[in-house]
């Protein structure tokens, strides 16, 4: 009997209902990769997505900015967050046993961030994660799918809300994905010419950063384009450097004996490789043979990488005195090893409301084949010549209060 026939790796009504019963239960997460903001930690994280902004990398530089010292990049919460969830009740423990979608492929589909305060040097961070929604949907790629939305709610060491992160993952049957992928046209992976590499290098060389020169709200015009950023050609080394700064959040952490302890509890996280050695499920991101086993033509990046690429382009454009308030994006196509991504954006509106000077932008990622892999939108707060940017009003006074608001929001 195959795993699929036994029910493993098959999306069922019962699995969707089991998932739905978990809505609102705070989840206890793995230990944070970083427990305290330091210059080394923020520099490693920023370097991992190709950003050497001294605001995140040089404590001396930060002393002369409006922040008075080093701050972390917008998405640094990805590798922080000490668990703030209360211990589950016996009934909740029962609901949280096992993975309703064990054996299915899980693909990051959409992410939304709201940023309220910067994390500063010496800061610690607390997080509550909870599932807030699940939807049973058909898909052209994977047949029947379950779209599961999780909230990640972060505070700084003072208990102030730092970031709200809302993410949706698509859970799809891997065998169905493979069958449907087999009917698709192959993705071309032609070698780059010297001229193409020279074009990419010239784009890197031309990149500038607004930095300490304020970008004033009055000077921005609708239709204005931000300076593009190039990321690629993507190689496995880029993924390794990314992991050095990001850690292995949302993946099995640790090696050797530590990995064995996790494997005893969750053997499905370590499917055997071609030599029958248990290896992490995440290896499809750097092991092309594993990716092809699962119906993909090539290994591919993480959606979170593209999110940092978008914030990189935006923070370089807005300068030290601006504030990134909101970023939304959808990951619609895979970004394969060898692909080059061009990050672009343009101003689509300017709004003055509630004392804020908002610039609304369309942003996105395009590959070298001209395909948009990640469309998105952003809201940036800029200073005027008369006033500095004020940080947003906090949406709640505590994580518990914010969690209740978020559950109601998604109901």
PDB file of C-alpha atoms in Angstrom, residues 14-286:
ATOM      1  CA  UNK A  14     -11.086  15.644   8.215  1.00  0.00           C
ATOM      2  CA  UNK A  15      -7.633  17.279   7.929  1.00  0.00           C
ATOM      3  CA  UNK A  16      -9.160  20.647   7.043  1.00  0.00           C
ATOM      4  CA  UNK A  17     -11.570  20.407   9.982  1.00  0.00           C
ATOM      5  CA  UNK A  18      -8.754  19.415  12.360  1.00  0.00           C
ATOM      6  CA  UNK A  19      -6.821  22.456  11.214  1.00  0.00           C
ATOM      7  CA  UNK A  20      -9.834  24.720  11.625  1.00  0.00           C
ATOM      8  CA  UNK A  21     -10.273  23.663  15.251  1.00  0.00           C
ATOM      9  CA  UNK A  22      -6.795  25.059  15.997  1.00  0.00           C
ATOM     10  CA  UNK A  23      -7.743  28.653  15.190  1.00  0.00           C
ATOM     11  CA  UNK A  24      -6.917  31.000  18.040  1.00  0.00           C
ATOM     12  CA  UNK A  25      -4.731  28.594  20.042  1.00  0.00           C
ATOM     13  CA  UNK A  26      -1.362  30.269  20.764  1.00  0.00           C
ATOM     14  CA  UNK A  27       1.474  28.022  19.596  1.00  0.00           C
ATOM     15  CA  UNK A  28       4.708  27.500  21.500  1.00  0.00           C
ATOM     16  CA  UNK A  29       7.474  27.986  18.943  1.00  0.00           C
ATOM     17  CA  UNK A  30      11.075  26.801  18.680  1.00  0.00           C
ATOM     18  CA  UNK A  31      13.780  28.761  20.508  1.00  0.00           C
ATOM     19  CA  UNK A  32      14.664  32.010  18.759  1.00  0.00           C
ATOM     20  CA  UNK A  33      17.808  32.092  16.638  1.00  0.00           C
ATOM     21  CA  UNK A  34      18.657  35.523  18.117  1.00  0.00           C
ATOM     22  CA  UNK A  35      17.590  36.502  21.637  1.00  0.00           C
ATOM     23  CA  UNK A  36      19.097  40.001  21.774  1.00  0.00           C
ATOM     24  CA  UNK A  37      19.699  42.669  19.130  1.00  0.00           C
ATOM     25  CA  UNK A  38      23.424  43.158  18.583  1.00  0.00           C
ATOM     26  CA  UNK A  39      25.479  44.734  15.829  1.00  0.00           C
ATOM     27  CA  UNK A  40      26.816  41.315  14.833  1.00  0.00           C
ATOM     28  CA  UNK A  41      23.362  39.768  14.623  1.00  0.00           C
ATOM     29  CA  UNK A  42      21.807  42.580  12.571  1.00  0.00           C
ATOM     30  CA  UNK A  43      24.837  42.781  10.280  1.00  0.00           C
ATOM     31  CA  UNK A  44      24.765  39.045   9.602  1.00  0.00           C
ATOM     32  CA  UNK A  45      21.047  39.202   8.881  1.00  0.00           C
ATOM     33  CA  UNK A  46      21.367  42.225   6.576  1.00  0.00           C
ATOM     34  CA  UNK A  47      24.369  40.783   4.745  1.00  0.00           C
ATOM     35  CA  UNK A  48      22.312  37.631   4.198  1.00  0.00           C
ATOM     36  CA  UNK A  49      20.023  39.529   1.821  1.00  0.00           C
ATOM     37  CA  UNK A  50      22.743  41.773   0.387  1.00  0.00           C
ATOM     38  CA  UNK A  51      22.208  44.932   2.460  1.00  0.00           C
ATOM     39  CA  UNK A  52      25.199  46.766   3.973  1.00  0.00           C
ATOM     40  CA  UNK A  53      23.191  49.761   5.220  1.00  0.00           C
ATOM     41  CA  UNK A  54      25.252  51.197   8.128  1.00  0.00           C
ATOM     42  CA  UNK A  55      21.993  51.923   9.972  1.00  0.00           C
ATOM     43  CA  UNK A  56      21.829  48.158  10.576  1.00  0.00           C
ATOM     44  CA  UNK A  57      25.541  47.347  10.571  1.00  0.00           C
ATOM     45  CA  UNK A  58      27.492  50.162  12.249  1.00  0.00           C
ATOM     46  CA  UNK A  59      26.582  51.287  15.812  1.00  0.00           C
ATOM     47  CA  UNK A  60      28.671  54.477  15.456  1.00  0.00           C
ATOM     48  CA  UNK A  61      26.741  55.517  12.358  1.00  0.00           C
ATOM     49  CA  UNK A  62      23.414  55.096  14.125  1.00  0.00           C
ATOM     50  CA  UNK A  63      24.375  57.552  16.888  1.00  0.00           C
ATOM     51  CA  UNK A  64      24.073  60.435  14.428  1.00  0.00           C
ATOM     52  CA  UNK A  65      20.621  59.462  13.098  1.00  0.00           C
ATOM     53  CA  UNK A  66      17.163  60.200  14.464  1.00  0.00           C
ATOM     54  CA  UNK A  67      17.258  56.748  16.105  1.00  0.00           C
ATOM     55  CA  UNK A  68      20.278  57.540  18.268  1.00  0.00           C
ATOM     56  CA  UNK A  69      21.885  54.179  17.657  1.00  0.00           C
ATOM     57  CA  UNK A  70      21.785  50.935  15.739  1.00  0.00           C
ATOM     58  CA  UNK A  71      18.382  49.555  14.720  1.00  0.00           C
ATOM     59  CA  UNK A  72      17.465  46.195  13.207  1.00  0.00           C
ATOM     60  CA  UNK A  73      16.243  45.737   9.625  1.00  0.00           C
ATOM     61  CA  UNK A  74      12.427  45.622   9.267  1.00  0.00           C
ATOM     62  CA  UNK A  75      12.150  41.835   8.972  1.00  0.00           C
ATOM     63  CA  UNK A  76      14.663  40.984  11.676  1.00  0.00           C
ATOM     64  CA  UNK A  77      11.806  39.570  13.738  1.00  0.00           C
ATOM     65  CA  UNK A  78      12.037  36.527  11.461  1.00  0.00           C
ATOM     66  CA  UNK A  79      14.982  35.324  13.557  1.00  0.00           C
ATOM     67  CA  UNK A  80      13.858  36.713  16.936  1.00  0.00           C
ATOM     68  CA  UNK A  81      10.978  36.155  19.286  1.00  0.00           C
ATOM     69  CA  UNK A  82      11.074  34.457  22.660  1.00  0.00           C
ATOM     70  CA  UNK A  83       7.944  32.451  23.225  1.00  0.00           C
ATOM     71  CA  UNK A  84       5.145  34.425  24.916  1.00  0.00           C
ATOM     72  CA  UNK A  85       2.380  31.853  24.480  1.00  0.00           C
ATOM     73  CA  UNK A  86       0.874  30.448  27.686  1.00  0.00           C
ATOM     74  CA  UNK A  87       1.100  26.696  28.253  1.00  0.00           C
ATOM     75  CA  UNK A  88      -1.717  24.942  26.372  1.00  0.00           C
ATOM     76  CA  UNK A  89      -4.615  23.448  28.293  1.00  0.00           C
ATOM     77  CA  UNK A  90      -5.107  19.647  28.123  1.00  0.00           C
ATOM     78  CA  UNK A  91      -7.866  20.147  25.545  1.00  0.00           C
ATOM     79  CA  UNK A  92      -5.617  22.403  23.447  1.00  0.00           C
ATOM     80  CA  UNK A  93      -2.769  19.895  23.677  1.00  0.00           C
ATOM     81  CA  UNK A  94      -5.054  17.266  22.202  1.00  0.00           C
ATOM     82  CA  UNK A  95      -6.042  19.581  19.346  1.00  0.00           C
ATOM     83  CA  UNK A  96      -2.393  20.369  18.602  1.00  0.00           C
ATOM     84  CA  UNK A  97      -1.240  16.756  18.360  1.00  0.00           C
ATOM     85  CA  UNK A  98       0.240  15.874  14.986  1.00  0.00           C
ATOM     86  CA  UNK A  99       0.127  17.820  11.738  1.00  0.00           C
ATOM     87  CA  UNK A 100      -3.245  17.747   9.947  1.00  0.00           C
ATOM     88  CA  UNK A 101      -1.391  18.216   6.657  1.00  0.00           C
ATOM     89  CA  UNK A 102       1.493  15.760   7.227  1.00  0.00           C
ATOM     90  CA  UNK A 103       3.034  14.672   3.941  1.00  0.00           C
ATOM     91  CA  UNK A 104       1.684  17.604   1.961  1.00  0.00           C
ATOM     92  CA  UNK A 105       3.890  20.232   0.368  1.00  0.00           C
ATOM     93  CA  UNK A 106       3.724  23.609   2.087  1.00  0.00           C
ATOM     94  CA  UNK A 107       4.389  26.726  -0.009  1.00  0.00           C
ATOM     95  CA  UNK A 108       4.499  30.275   1.262  1.00  0.00           C
ATOM     96  CA  UNK A 109       1.898  32.207  -0.741  1.00  0.00           C
ATOM     97  CA  UNK A 110       1.379  35.639   0.802  1.00  0.00           C
ATOM     98  CA  UNK A 111       2.797  37.767   3.582  1.00  0.00           C
ATOM     99  CA  UNK A 112       1.752  41.033   5.153  1.00  0.00           C
ATOM    100  CA  UNK A 113       3.750  43.124   7.611  1.00  0.00           C
ATOM    101  CA  UNK A 114       2.834  46.124   9.737  1.00  0.00           C
ATOM    102  CA  UNK A 115       5.760  47.847  11.459  1.00  0.00           C
ATOM    103  CA  UNK A 116       5.213  49.948  14.599  1.00  0.00           C
ATOM    104  CA  UNK A 117       8.548  50.279  16.413  1.00  0.00           C
ATOM    105  CA  UNK A 118      12.186  49.530  15.582  1.00  0.00           C
ATOM    106  CA  UNK A 119      14.136  46.927  17.474  1.00  0.00           C
ATOM    107  CA  UNK A 120      17.218  48.648  18.891  1.00  0.00           C
ATOM    108  CA  UNK A 121      20.575  47.457  20.219  1.00  0.00           C
ATOM    109  CA  UNK A 122      20.099  45.471  23.418  1.00  0.00           C
ATOM    110  CA  UNK A 123      16.416  44.811  22.745  1.00  0.00           C
ATOM    111  CA  UNK A 124      14.789  41.471  23.342  1.00  0.00           C
ATOM    112  CA  UNK A 125      11.649  40.346  21.576  1.00  0.00           C
ATOM    113  CA  UNK A 126       8.582  38.291  22.468  1.00  0.00           C
ATOM    114  CA  UNK A 127       6.177  36.627  20.073  1.00  0.00           C
ATOM    115  CA  UNK A 128       2.830  34.886  19.992  1.00  0.00           C
ATOM    116  CA  UNK A 129       2.020  32.784  16.951  1.00  0.00           C
ATOM    117  CA  UNK A 130      -1.434  31.480  16.221  1.00  0.00           C
ATOM    118  CA  UNK A 131      -3.441  30.121  13.332  1.00  0.00           C
ATOM    119  CA  UNK A 132      -6.213  32.546  12.440  1.00  0.00           C
ATOM    120  CA  UNK A 133      -7.748  30.992   9.332  1.00  0.00           C
ATOM    121  CA  UNK A 134      -7.951  27.994   6.980  1.00  0.00           C
ATOM    122  CA  UNK A 135      -9.635  27.829   3.578  1.00  0.00           C
ATOM    123  CA  UNK A 136     -10.219  24.801   1.351  1.00  0.00           C
ATOM    124  CA  UNK A 137      -9.480  25.895  -2.229  1.00  0.00           C
ATOM    125  CA  UNK A 138      -8.888  24.335  -5.651  1.00  0.00           C
ATOM    126  CA  UNK A 139      -5.607  25.053  -7.417  1.00  0.00           C
ATOM    127  CA  UNK A 140      -4.447  24.674 -10.988  1.00  0.00           C
ATOM    128  CA  UNK A 141      -1.024  23.661  -9.678  1.00  0.00           C
ATOM    129  CA  UNK A 142      -1.785  21.272  -6.847  1.00  0.00           C
ATOM    130  CA  UNK A 143      -5.415  20.196  -7.237  1.00  0.00           C
ATOM    131  CA  UNK A 144      -7.145  20.609  -3.885  1.00  0.00           C
ATOM    132  CA  UNK A 145      -5.286  22.827  -1.430  1.00  0.00           C
ATOM    133  CA  UNK A 146      -5.657  24.193   2.084  1.00  0.00           C
ATOM    134  CA  UNK A 147      -4.708  27.851   2.577  1.00  0.00           C
ATOM    135  CA  UNK A 148      -3.646  28.303   6.202  1.00  0.00           C
ATOM    136  CA  UNK A 149      -3.085  31.779   7.663  1.00  0.00           C
ATOM    137  CA  UNK A 150      -0.930  32.377  10.740  1.00  0.00           C
ATOM    138  CA  UNK A 151      -0.312  35.550  12.706  1.00  0.00           C
ATOM    139  CA  UNK A 152       3.047  36.331  14.301  1.00  0.00           C
ATOM    140  CA  UNK A 153       2.699  39.113  16.878  1.00  0.00           C
ATOM    141  CA  UNK A 154       5.898  40.676  18.238  1.00  0.00           C
ATOM    142  CA  UNK A 155       6.728  43.034  21.095  1.00  0.00           C
ATOM    143  CA  UNK A 156      10.034  44.556  22.144  1.00  0.00           C
ATOM    144  CA  UNK A 157      11.563  44.222  25.594  1.00  0.00           C
ATOM    145  CA  UNK A 158       9.339  47.020  26.864  1.00  0.00           C
ATOM    146  CA  UNK A 159       6.163  45.225  25.837  1.00  0.00           C
ATOM    147  CA  UNK A 160       5.445  47.578  22.926  1.00  0.00           C
ATOM    148  CA  UNK A 161       4.065  46.100  19.709  1.00  0.00           C
ATOM    149  CA  UNK A 162       6.898  45.968  17.154  1.00  0.00           C
ATOM    150  CA  UNK A 163       5.557  44.038  14.178  1.00  0.00           C
ATOM    151  CA  UNK A 164       2.420  42.242  13.059  1.00  0.00           C
ATOM    152  CA  UNK A 165       3.132  39.545  10.489  1.00  0.00           C
ATOM    153  CA  UNK A 166       0.304  37.712   8.723  1.00  0.00           C
ATOM    154  CA  UNK A 167       1.301  34.805   6.511  1.00  0.00           C
ATOM    155  CA  UNK A 168      -0.588  32.358   4.322  1.00  0.00           C
ATOM    156  CA  UNK A 169       0.820  28.974   3.308  1.00  0.00           C
ATOM    157  CA  UNK A 170      -0.666  26.699   0.665  1.00  0.00           C
ATOM    158  CA  UNK A 171      -0.704  23.015   1.583  1.00  0.00           C
ATOM    159  CA  UNK A 172      -0.915  20.834  -1.539  1.00  0.00           C
ATOM    160  CA  UNK A 173      -0.699  17.141  -2.309  1.00  0.00           C
ATOM    161  CA  UNK A 174       2.845  16.554  -3.570  1.00  0.00           C
ATOM    162  CA  UNK A 175       1.935  13.647  -5.856  1.00  0.00           C
ATOM    163  CA  UNK A 176      -0.798  15.770  -7.485  1.00  0.00           C
ATOM    164  CA  UNK A 177       1.654  18.652  -7.854  1.00  0.00           C
ATOM    165  CA  UNK A 178       4.123  16.323  -9.581  1.00  0.00           C
ATOM    166  CA  UNK A 179       1.489  15.059 -12.029  1.00  0.00           C
ATOM    167  CA  UNK A 180       0.414  18.576 -12.923  1.00  0.00           C
ATOM    168  CA  UNK A 181       3.996  19.856 -13.142  1.00  0.00           C
ATOM    169  CA  UNK A 182       4.829  17.121 -15.659  1.00  0.00           C
ATOM    170  CA  UNK A 183       2.405  18.710 -18.127  1.00  0.00           C
ATOM    171  CA  UNK A 184       4.052  22.149 -17.893  1.00  0.00           C
ATOM    172  CA  UNK A 185       6.555  23.578 -20.334  1.00  0.00           C
ATOM    173  CA  UNK A 186      10.127  23.145 -19.039  1.00  0.00           C
ATOM    174  CA  UNK A 187      11.734  26.178 -17.428  1.00  0.00           C
ATOM    175  CA  UNK A 188      14.795  27.298 -19.446  1.00  0.00           C
ATOM    176  CA  UNK A 189      18.072  27.351 -17.529  1.00  0.00           C
ATOM    177  CA  UNK A 190      20.396  28.560 -20.266  1.00  0.00           C
ATOM    178  CA  UNK A 191      23.906  29.671 -19.267  1.00  0.00           C
ATOM    179  CA  UNK A 192      24.386  33.416 -18.807  1.00  0.00           C
ATOM    180  CA  UNK A 193      26.418  35.213 -21.404  1.00  0.00           C
ATOM    181  CA  UNK A 194      29.297  37.471 -20.403  1.00  0.00           C
ATOM    182  CA  UNK A 195      27.197  40.457 -21.497  1.00  0.00           C
ATOM    183  CA  UNK A 196      24.326  39.420 -19.234  1.00  0.00           C
ATOM    184  CA  UNK A 197      26.631  39.068 -16.233  1.00  0.00           C
ATOM    185  CA  UNK A 198      28.147  42.463 -17.079  1.00  0.00           C
ATOM    186  CA  UNK A 199      24.641  44.007 -17.130  1.00  0.00           C
ATOM    187  CA  UNK A 200      23.898  42.577 -13.680  1.00  0.00           C
ATOM    188  CA  UNK A 201      27.231  43.774 -12.311  1.00  0.00           C
ATOM    189  CA  UNK A 202      26.619  47.254 -13.729  1.00  0.00           C
ATOM    190  CA  UNK A 203      23.267  47.348 -11.919  1.00  0.00           C
ATOM    191  CA  UNK A 204      24.953  46.420  -8.638  1.00  0.00           C
ATOM    192  CA  UNK A 205      27.591  49.096  -9.197  1.00  0.00           C
ATOM    193  CA  UNK A 206      24.941  51.758  -9.863  1.00  0.00           C
ATOM    194  CA  UNK A 207      22.931  51.142  -6.676  1.00  0.00           C
ATOM    195  CA  UNK A 208      22.800  54.071  -4.252  1.00  0.00           C
ATOM    196  CA  UNK A 209      21.321  54.610  -0.809  1.00  0.00           C
ATOM    197  CA  UNK A 210      19.421  57.712   0.333  1.00  0.00           C
ATOM    198  CA  UNK A 211      20.887  57.347   3.822  1.00  0.00           C
ATOM    199  CA  UNK A 212      21.173  60.564   5.874  1.00  0.00           C
ATOM    200  CA  UNK A 213      19.734  62.838   3.172  1.00  0.00           C
ATOM    201  CA  UNK A 214      16.020  63.198   4.026  1.00  0.00           C
ATOM    202  CA  UNK A 215      13.553  62.344   1.292  1.00  0.00           C
ATOM    203  CA  UNK A 216      10.791  64.873   1.874  1.00  0.00           C
ATOM    204  CA  UNK A 217       7.138  64.101   1.294  1.00  0.00           C
ATOM    205  CA  UNK A 218       6.722  67.337  -0.689  1.00  0.00           C
ATOM    206  CA  UNK A 219       9.345  66.276  -3.239  1.00  0.00           C
ATOM    207  CA  UNK A 220       7.868  62.882  -4.110  1.00  0.00           C
ATOM    208  CA  UNK A 221       5.714  62.685  -7.230  1.00  0.00           C
ATOM    209  CA  UNK A 222       3.094  60.123  -8.191  1.00  0.00           C
ATOM    210  CA  UNK A 223       4.524  57.964 -10.975  1.00  0.00           C
ATOM    211  CA  UNK A 224       8.073  58.314  -9.655  1.00  0.00           C
ATOM    212  CA  UNK A 225      10.052  55.073  -9.769  1.00  0.00           C
ATOM    213  CA  UNK A 226      12.377  53.934  -7.020  1.00  0.00           C
ATOM    214  CA  UNK A 227      15.865  52.819  -7.952  1.00  0.00           C
ATOM    215  CA  UNK A 228      15.717  49.104  -8.813  1.00  0.00           C
ATOM    216  CA  UNK A 229      17.684  46.466  -6.966  1.00  0.00           C
ATOM    217  CA  UNK A 230      19.097  43.306  -8.521  1.00  0.00           C
ATOM    218  CA  UNK A 231      19.399  40.004  -6.644  1.00  0.00           C
ATOM    219  CA  UNK A 232      21.166  37.200  -8.429  1.00  0.00           C
ATOM    220  CA  UNK A 233      21.953  35.105 -10.230  1.00  0.00           C
ATOM    221  CA  UNK A 234      20.810  33.081  -7.214  1.00  0.00           C
ATOM    222  CA  UNK A 235      23.255  30.359  -6.141  1.00  0.00           C
ATOM    223  CA  UNK A 236      23.232  27.864  -3.274  1.00  0.00           C
ATOM    224  CA  UNK A 237      25.859  29.969  -1.503  1.00  0.00           C
ATOM    225  CA  UNK A 238      23.304  32.788  -1.265  1.00  0.00           C
ATOM    226  CA  UNK A 239      20.946  30.439   0.575  1.00  0.00           C
ATOM    227  CA  UNK A 240      23.705  29.389   2.972  1.00  0.00           C
ATOM    228  CA  UNK A 241      24.662  33.006   3.733  1.00  0.00           C
ATOM    229  CA  UNK A 242      20.978  33.765   4.228  1.00  0.00           C
ATOM    230  CA  UNK A 243      20.684  30.936   6.758  1.00  0.00           C
ATOM    231  CA  UNK A 244      23.727  32.181   8.673  1.00  0.00           C
ATOM    232  CA  UNK A 245      21.855  35.366   9.515  1.00  0.00           C
ATOM    233  CA  UNK A 246      18.316  34.054   9.556  1.00  0.00           C
ATOM    234  CA  UNK A 247      18.942  30.767  11.311  1.00  0.00           C
ATOM    235  CA  UNK A 248      16.642  27.836  10.642  1.00  0.00           C
ATOM    236  CA  UNK A 249      13.381  29.330  11.842  1.00  0.00           C
ATOM    237  CA  UNK A 250      10.357  27.264  10.824  1.00  0.00           C
ATOM    238  CA  UNK A 251      12.740  24.407   9.946  1.00  0.00           C
ATOM    239  CA  UNK A 252      14.308  21.618  12.038  1.00  0.00           C
ATOM    240  CA  UNK A 253      17.076  23.338  14.058  1.00  0.00           C
ATOM    241  CA  UNK A 254      20.403  21.825  15.010  1.00  0.00           C
ATOM    242  CA  UNK A 255      22.695  19.107  13.681  1.00  0.00           C
ATOM    243  CA  UNK A 256      23.720  15.536  14.486  1.00  0.00           C
ATOM    244  CA  UNK A 257      22.484  14.540  17.969  1.00  0.00           C
ATOM    245  CA  UNK A 258      20.127  17.506  18.206  1.00  0.00           C
ATOM    246  CA  UNK A 259      18.642  16.617  14.838  1.00  0.00           C
ATOM    247  CA  UNK A 260      18.225  13.005  16.009  1.00  0.00           C
ATOM    248  CA  UNK A 261      16.181  14.149  19.020  1.00  0.00           C
ATOM    249  CA  UNK A 262      13.848  16.055  16.715  1.00  0.00           C
ATOM    250  CA  UNK A 263      13.703  13.162  14.248  1.00  0.00           C
ATOM    251  CA  UNK A 264      12.550  10.790  16.978  1.00  0.00           C
ATOM    252  CA  UNK A 265       9.555  13.036  17.610  1.00  0.00           C
ATOM    253  CA  UNK A 266       8.840  14.032  13.980  1.00  0.00           C
ATOM    254  CA  UNK A 267      10.455  11.601  11.502  1.00  0.00           C
ATOM    255  CA  UNK A 268       8.520  13.191   8.636  1.00  0.00           C
ATOM    256  CA  UNK A 269      10.784  16.242   8.907  1.00  0.00           C
ATOM    257  CA  UNK A 270      13.722  14.096   7.734  1.00  0.00           C
ATOM    258  CA  UNK A 271      12.820  12.116   4.587  1.00  0.00           C
ATOM    259  CA  UNK A 272      15.693   9.880   3.416  1.00  0.00           C
ATOM    260  CA  UNK A 273      17.914  11.062   0.589  1.00  0.00           C
ATOM    261  CA  UNK A 274      19.214   8.982  -2.342  1.00  0.00           C
ATOM    262  CA  UNK A 275      21.642   7.187  -0.005  1.00  0.00           C
ATOM    263  CA  UNK A 276      18.837   6.451   2.496  1.00  0.00           C
ATOM    264  CA  UNK A 277      20.178   9.026   4.975  1.00  0.00           C
ATOM    265  CA  UNK A 278      17.537  11.036   6.854  1.00  0.00           C
ATOM    266  CA  UNK A 279      17.866  14.657   5.771  1.00  0.00           C
ATOM    267  CA  UNK A 280      15.867  17.822   6.362  1.00  0.00           C
ATOM    268  CA  UNK A 281      12.726  18.517   4.356  1.00  0.00           C
ATOM    269  CA  UNK A 282      14.196  21.960   3.650  1.00  0.00           C
ATOM    270  CA  UNK A 283      16.873  20.497   1.386  1.00  0.00           C
ATOM    271  CA  UNK A 284      14.642  20.943  -1.652  1.00  0.00           C
ATOM    272  CA  UNK A 285      15.845  24.578  -1.513  1.00  0.00           C
ATOM    273  CA  UNK A 286      19.425  23.516  -2.323  1.00  0.00           C
TER     274      UNK A 286
END
